[in-house]
Coordinates of C-alpha atoms in Angstrom, one line a residue:
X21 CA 0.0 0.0 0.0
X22 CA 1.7 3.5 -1.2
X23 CA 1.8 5.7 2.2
X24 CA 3.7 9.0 0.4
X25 CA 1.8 12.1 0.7
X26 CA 3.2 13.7 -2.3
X27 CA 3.6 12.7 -5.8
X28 CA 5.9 14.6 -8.9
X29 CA 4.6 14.5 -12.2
X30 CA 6.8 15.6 -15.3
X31 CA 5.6 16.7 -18.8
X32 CA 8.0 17.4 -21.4
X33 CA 6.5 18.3 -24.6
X34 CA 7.0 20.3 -27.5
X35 CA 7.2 24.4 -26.6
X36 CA 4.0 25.4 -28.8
X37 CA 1.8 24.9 -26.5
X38 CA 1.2 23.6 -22.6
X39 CA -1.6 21.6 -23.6
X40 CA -0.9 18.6 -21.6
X41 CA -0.5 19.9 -18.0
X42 CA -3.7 22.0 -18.6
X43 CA -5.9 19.0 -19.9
X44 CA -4.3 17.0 -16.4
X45 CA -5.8 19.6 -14.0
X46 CA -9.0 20.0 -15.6
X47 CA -9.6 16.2 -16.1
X48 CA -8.3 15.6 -12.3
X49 CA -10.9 18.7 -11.4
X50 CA -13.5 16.4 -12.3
X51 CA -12.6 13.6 -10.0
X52 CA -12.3 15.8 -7.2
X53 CA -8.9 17.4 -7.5
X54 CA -8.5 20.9 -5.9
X55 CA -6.2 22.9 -7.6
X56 CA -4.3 24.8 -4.7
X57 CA -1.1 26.2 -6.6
X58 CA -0.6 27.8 -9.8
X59 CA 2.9 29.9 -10.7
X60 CA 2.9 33.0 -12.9
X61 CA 3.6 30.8 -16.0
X62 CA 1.2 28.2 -15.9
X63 CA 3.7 25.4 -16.2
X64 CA 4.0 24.3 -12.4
X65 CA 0.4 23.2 -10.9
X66 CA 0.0 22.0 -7.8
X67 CA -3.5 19.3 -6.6
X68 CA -4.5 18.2 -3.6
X69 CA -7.3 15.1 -2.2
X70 CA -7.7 13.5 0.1
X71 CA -4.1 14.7 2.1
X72 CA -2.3 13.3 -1.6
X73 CA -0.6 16.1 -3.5
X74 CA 0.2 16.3 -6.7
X75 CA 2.9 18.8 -8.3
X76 CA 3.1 19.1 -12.1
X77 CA 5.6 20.6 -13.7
X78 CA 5.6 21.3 -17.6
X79 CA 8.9 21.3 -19.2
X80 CA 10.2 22.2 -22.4
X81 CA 13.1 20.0 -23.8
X82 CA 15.5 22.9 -23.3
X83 CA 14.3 22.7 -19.1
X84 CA 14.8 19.7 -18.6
X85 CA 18.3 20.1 -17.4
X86 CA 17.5 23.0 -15.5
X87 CA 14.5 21.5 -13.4
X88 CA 17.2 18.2 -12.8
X89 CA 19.7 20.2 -11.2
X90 CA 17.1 21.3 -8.6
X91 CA 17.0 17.9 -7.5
X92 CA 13.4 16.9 -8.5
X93 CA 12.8 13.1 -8.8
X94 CA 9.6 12.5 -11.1
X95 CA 7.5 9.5 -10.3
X96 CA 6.3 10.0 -13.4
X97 CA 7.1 11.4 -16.8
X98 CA 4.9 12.2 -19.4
X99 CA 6.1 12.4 -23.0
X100 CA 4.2 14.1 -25.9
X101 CA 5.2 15.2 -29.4
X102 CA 9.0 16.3 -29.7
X103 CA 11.3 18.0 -32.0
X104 CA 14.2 14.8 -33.3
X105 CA 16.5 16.4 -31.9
X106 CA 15.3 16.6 -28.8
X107 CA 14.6 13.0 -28.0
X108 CA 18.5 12.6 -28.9
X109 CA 19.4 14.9 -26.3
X110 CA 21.3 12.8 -23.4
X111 CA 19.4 15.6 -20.5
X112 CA 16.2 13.7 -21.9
X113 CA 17.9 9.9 -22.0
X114 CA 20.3 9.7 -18.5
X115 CA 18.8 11.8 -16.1
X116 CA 15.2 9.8 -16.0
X117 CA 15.8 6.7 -16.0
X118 CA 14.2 6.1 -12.4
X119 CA 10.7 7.1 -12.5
X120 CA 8.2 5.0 -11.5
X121 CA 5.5 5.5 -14.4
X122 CA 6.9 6.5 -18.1
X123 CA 3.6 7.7 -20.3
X124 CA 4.7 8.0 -24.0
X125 CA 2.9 9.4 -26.7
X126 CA 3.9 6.3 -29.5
X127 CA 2.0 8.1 -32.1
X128 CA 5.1 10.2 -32.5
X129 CA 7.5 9.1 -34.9
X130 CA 10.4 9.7 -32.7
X131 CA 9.4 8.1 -29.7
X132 CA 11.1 4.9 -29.9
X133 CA 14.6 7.2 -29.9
X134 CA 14.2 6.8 -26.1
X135 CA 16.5 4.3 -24.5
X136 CA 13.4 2.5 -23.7
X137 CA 15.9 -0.5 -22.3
X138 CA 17.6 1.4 -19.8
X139 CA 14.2 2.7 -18.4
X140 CA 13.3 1.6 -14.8
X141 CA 9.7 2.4 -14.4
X142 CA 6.7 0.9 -16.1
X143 CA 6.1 1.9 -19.7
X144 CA 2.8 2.7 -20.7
X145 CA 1.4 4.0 -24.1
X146 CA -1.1 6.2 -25.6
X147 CA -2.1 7.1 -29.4
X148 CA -4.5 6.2 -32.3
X149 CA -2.7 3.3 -33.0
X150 CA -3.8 -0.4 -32.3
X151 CA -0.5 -1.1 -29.9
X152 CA -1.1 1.6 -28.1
X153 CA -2.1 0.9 -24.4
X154 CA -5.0 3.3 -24.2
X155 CA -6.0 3.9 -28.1
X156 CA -9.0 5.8 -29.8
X157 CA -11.7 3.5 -31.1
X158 CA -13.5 6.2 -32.7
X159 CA -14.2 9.7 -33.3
X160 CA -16.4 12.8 -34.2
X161 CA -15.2 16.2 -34.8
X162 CA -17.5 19.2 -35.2
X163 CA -17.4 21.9 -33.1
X164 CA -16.5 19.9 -30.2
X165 CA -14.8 16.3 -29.8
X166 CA -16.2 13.1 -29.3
X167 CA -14.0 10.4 -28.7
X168 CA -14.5 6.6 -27.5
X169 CA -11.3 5.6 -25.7
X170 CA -10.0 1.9 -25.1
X171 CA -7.7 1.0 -22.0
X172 CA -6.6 -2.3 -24.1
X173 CA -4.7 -3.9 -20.8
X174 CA -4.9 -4.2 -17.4
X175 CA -3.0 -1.2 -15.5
X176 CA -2.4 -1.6 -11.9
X177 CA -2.3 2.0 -9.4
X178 CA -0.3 2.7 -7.1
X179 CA -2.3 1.3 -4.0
X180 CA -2.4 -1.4 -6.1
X181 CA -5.9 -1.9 -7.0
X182 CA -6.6 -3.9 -11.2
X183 CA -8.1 -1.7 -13.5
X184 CA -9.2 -3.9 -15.9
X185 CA -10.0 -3.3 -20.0
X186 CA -12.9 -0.9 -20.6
X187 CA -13.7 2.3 -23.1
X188 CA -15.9 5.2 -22.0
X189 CA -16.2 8.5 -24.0
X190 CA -14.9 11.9 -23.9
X191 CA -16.4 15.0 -25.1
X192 CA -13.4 17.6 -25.5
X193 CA -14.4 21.1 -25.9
X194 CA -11.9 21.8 -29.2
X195 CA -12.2 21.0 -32.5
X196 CA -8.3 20.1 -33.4
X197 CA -7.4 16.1 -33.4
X198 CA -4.2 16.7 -31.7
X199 CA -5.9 17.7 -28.4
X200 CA -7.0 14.3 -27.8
X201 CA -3.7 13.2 -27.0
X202 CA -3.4 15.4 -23.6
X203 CA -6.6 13.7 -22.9
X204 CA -5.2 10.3 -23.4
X205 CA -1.9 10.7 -21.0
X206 CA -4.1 12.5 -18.4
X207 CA -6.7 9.2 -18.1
X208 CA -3.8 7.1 -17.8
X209 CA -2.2 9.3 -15.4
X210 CA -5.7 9.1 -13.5
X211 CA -5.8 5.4 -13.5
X212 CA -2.7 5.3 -12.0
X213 CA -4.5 7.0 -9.4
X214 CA -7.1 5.2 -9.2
X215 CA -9.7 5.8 -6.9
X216 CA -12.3 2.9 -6.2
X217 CA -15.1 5.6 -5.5
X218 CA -14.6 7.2 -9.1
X219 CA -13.8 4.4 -11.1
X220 CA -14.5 3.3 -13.7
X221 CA -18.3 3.8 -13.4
X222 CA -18.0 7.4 -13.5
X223 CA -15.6 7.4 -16.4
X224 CA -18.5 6.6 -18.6
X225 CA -18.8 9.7 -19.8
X226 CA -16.7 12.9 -19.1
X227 CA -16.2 16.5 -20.5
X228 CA -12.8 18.4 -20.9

């Protein structure tokens, strides 16, 4: 049974945009999630329920260094789409190695650049694509986003509880594909978490 009180998640994605972190705090909102921190930049967040905290921290590549030296250990890192160049980068490939929970976009071409070998933590996937540990069985874009989303295989949380294969839908209040994918590593990152009391009955259905 996990006793720790607080929890660091990391999210390195490409510098256009922060929509991963934001996509985390609003879908964790939902399941009871109080935001209690948020800097200047929008790019640390901090969650709190039930005496568990949760601090976010969005990185661009070019951080990553910087927030290492600081001495933050992630228990988990979050991967969305990268620039080559930056998955070759040794700041991205030696200094997390020891995470706990790696969640990896594999729709990006690049992805499989990481030393995925040398990686100590549990490797779970996300995308459109049929390997993909939580995939996208279908879709509907108008003004909004409907999406039915598959957990494929079984994924275990931290207090150890089996969340076993299901799908439930997702109505995402953008009209751009790509969005999906913050929705995506933020259920899986929620699963991890699992909750008996919110799971995954009232996953059903959710809006984002």
């Amino acid at each position: 049974m996990e006793t720790r009180k607080i929890f660091f998640i990391g999210i390195i994605e490409d510098e256009r945009d922060k929509s991963t972190i934001v996509c985390i705090r609003e879908l964790l909102n939902n399941f009871n999630y109080i935001t209690i921190y948020i800097n200047g930049r929008e790019n640390i967040v901090y969650l709190n329920k039930d005496g568990i905290t949760l601090a976010i921290i969005y990185m661009e590549p070019n951080e990553v260094g910087l927030f290492r030296t600081m001495g933050i250990e992630f228990d988990f890192l979050i991967h969305n789409f990268m620039k080559k160049q930056d998955y070759k980068k040794e700041l991205l490939t030696n200094q997390f190695k020891d995470c706990r929970y790696y969640i990896l976009n594999s729709d990006d071409e690049n992805w499989t650049l990481l030393p995925l070998g040398t990686l100590n933590g549990i490797v779970i996937t996300y995308g459109f694509n049929s390997k993909a540990t939580l995939t996208i069985s279908s879709y509907n874009i108008n003004q909004n986003t409907h999406a039915n989303i598959c957990l494929q295989r079984e994924i275990t949380s931290l207090w150890g509880d089996r969340i076993e294969p299901f799908e439930f839908t997702v109505e995402i209040g953008s009209n751009n594909k790509d969005n999906i994918y913050p929705v995506l590593a933020a259920s899986i990152l929620n699963f991890i978490l699992y909750d008996k009391k919110y799971l995954p009955e009232s996953y059903k259905k959710i809006r984002i």
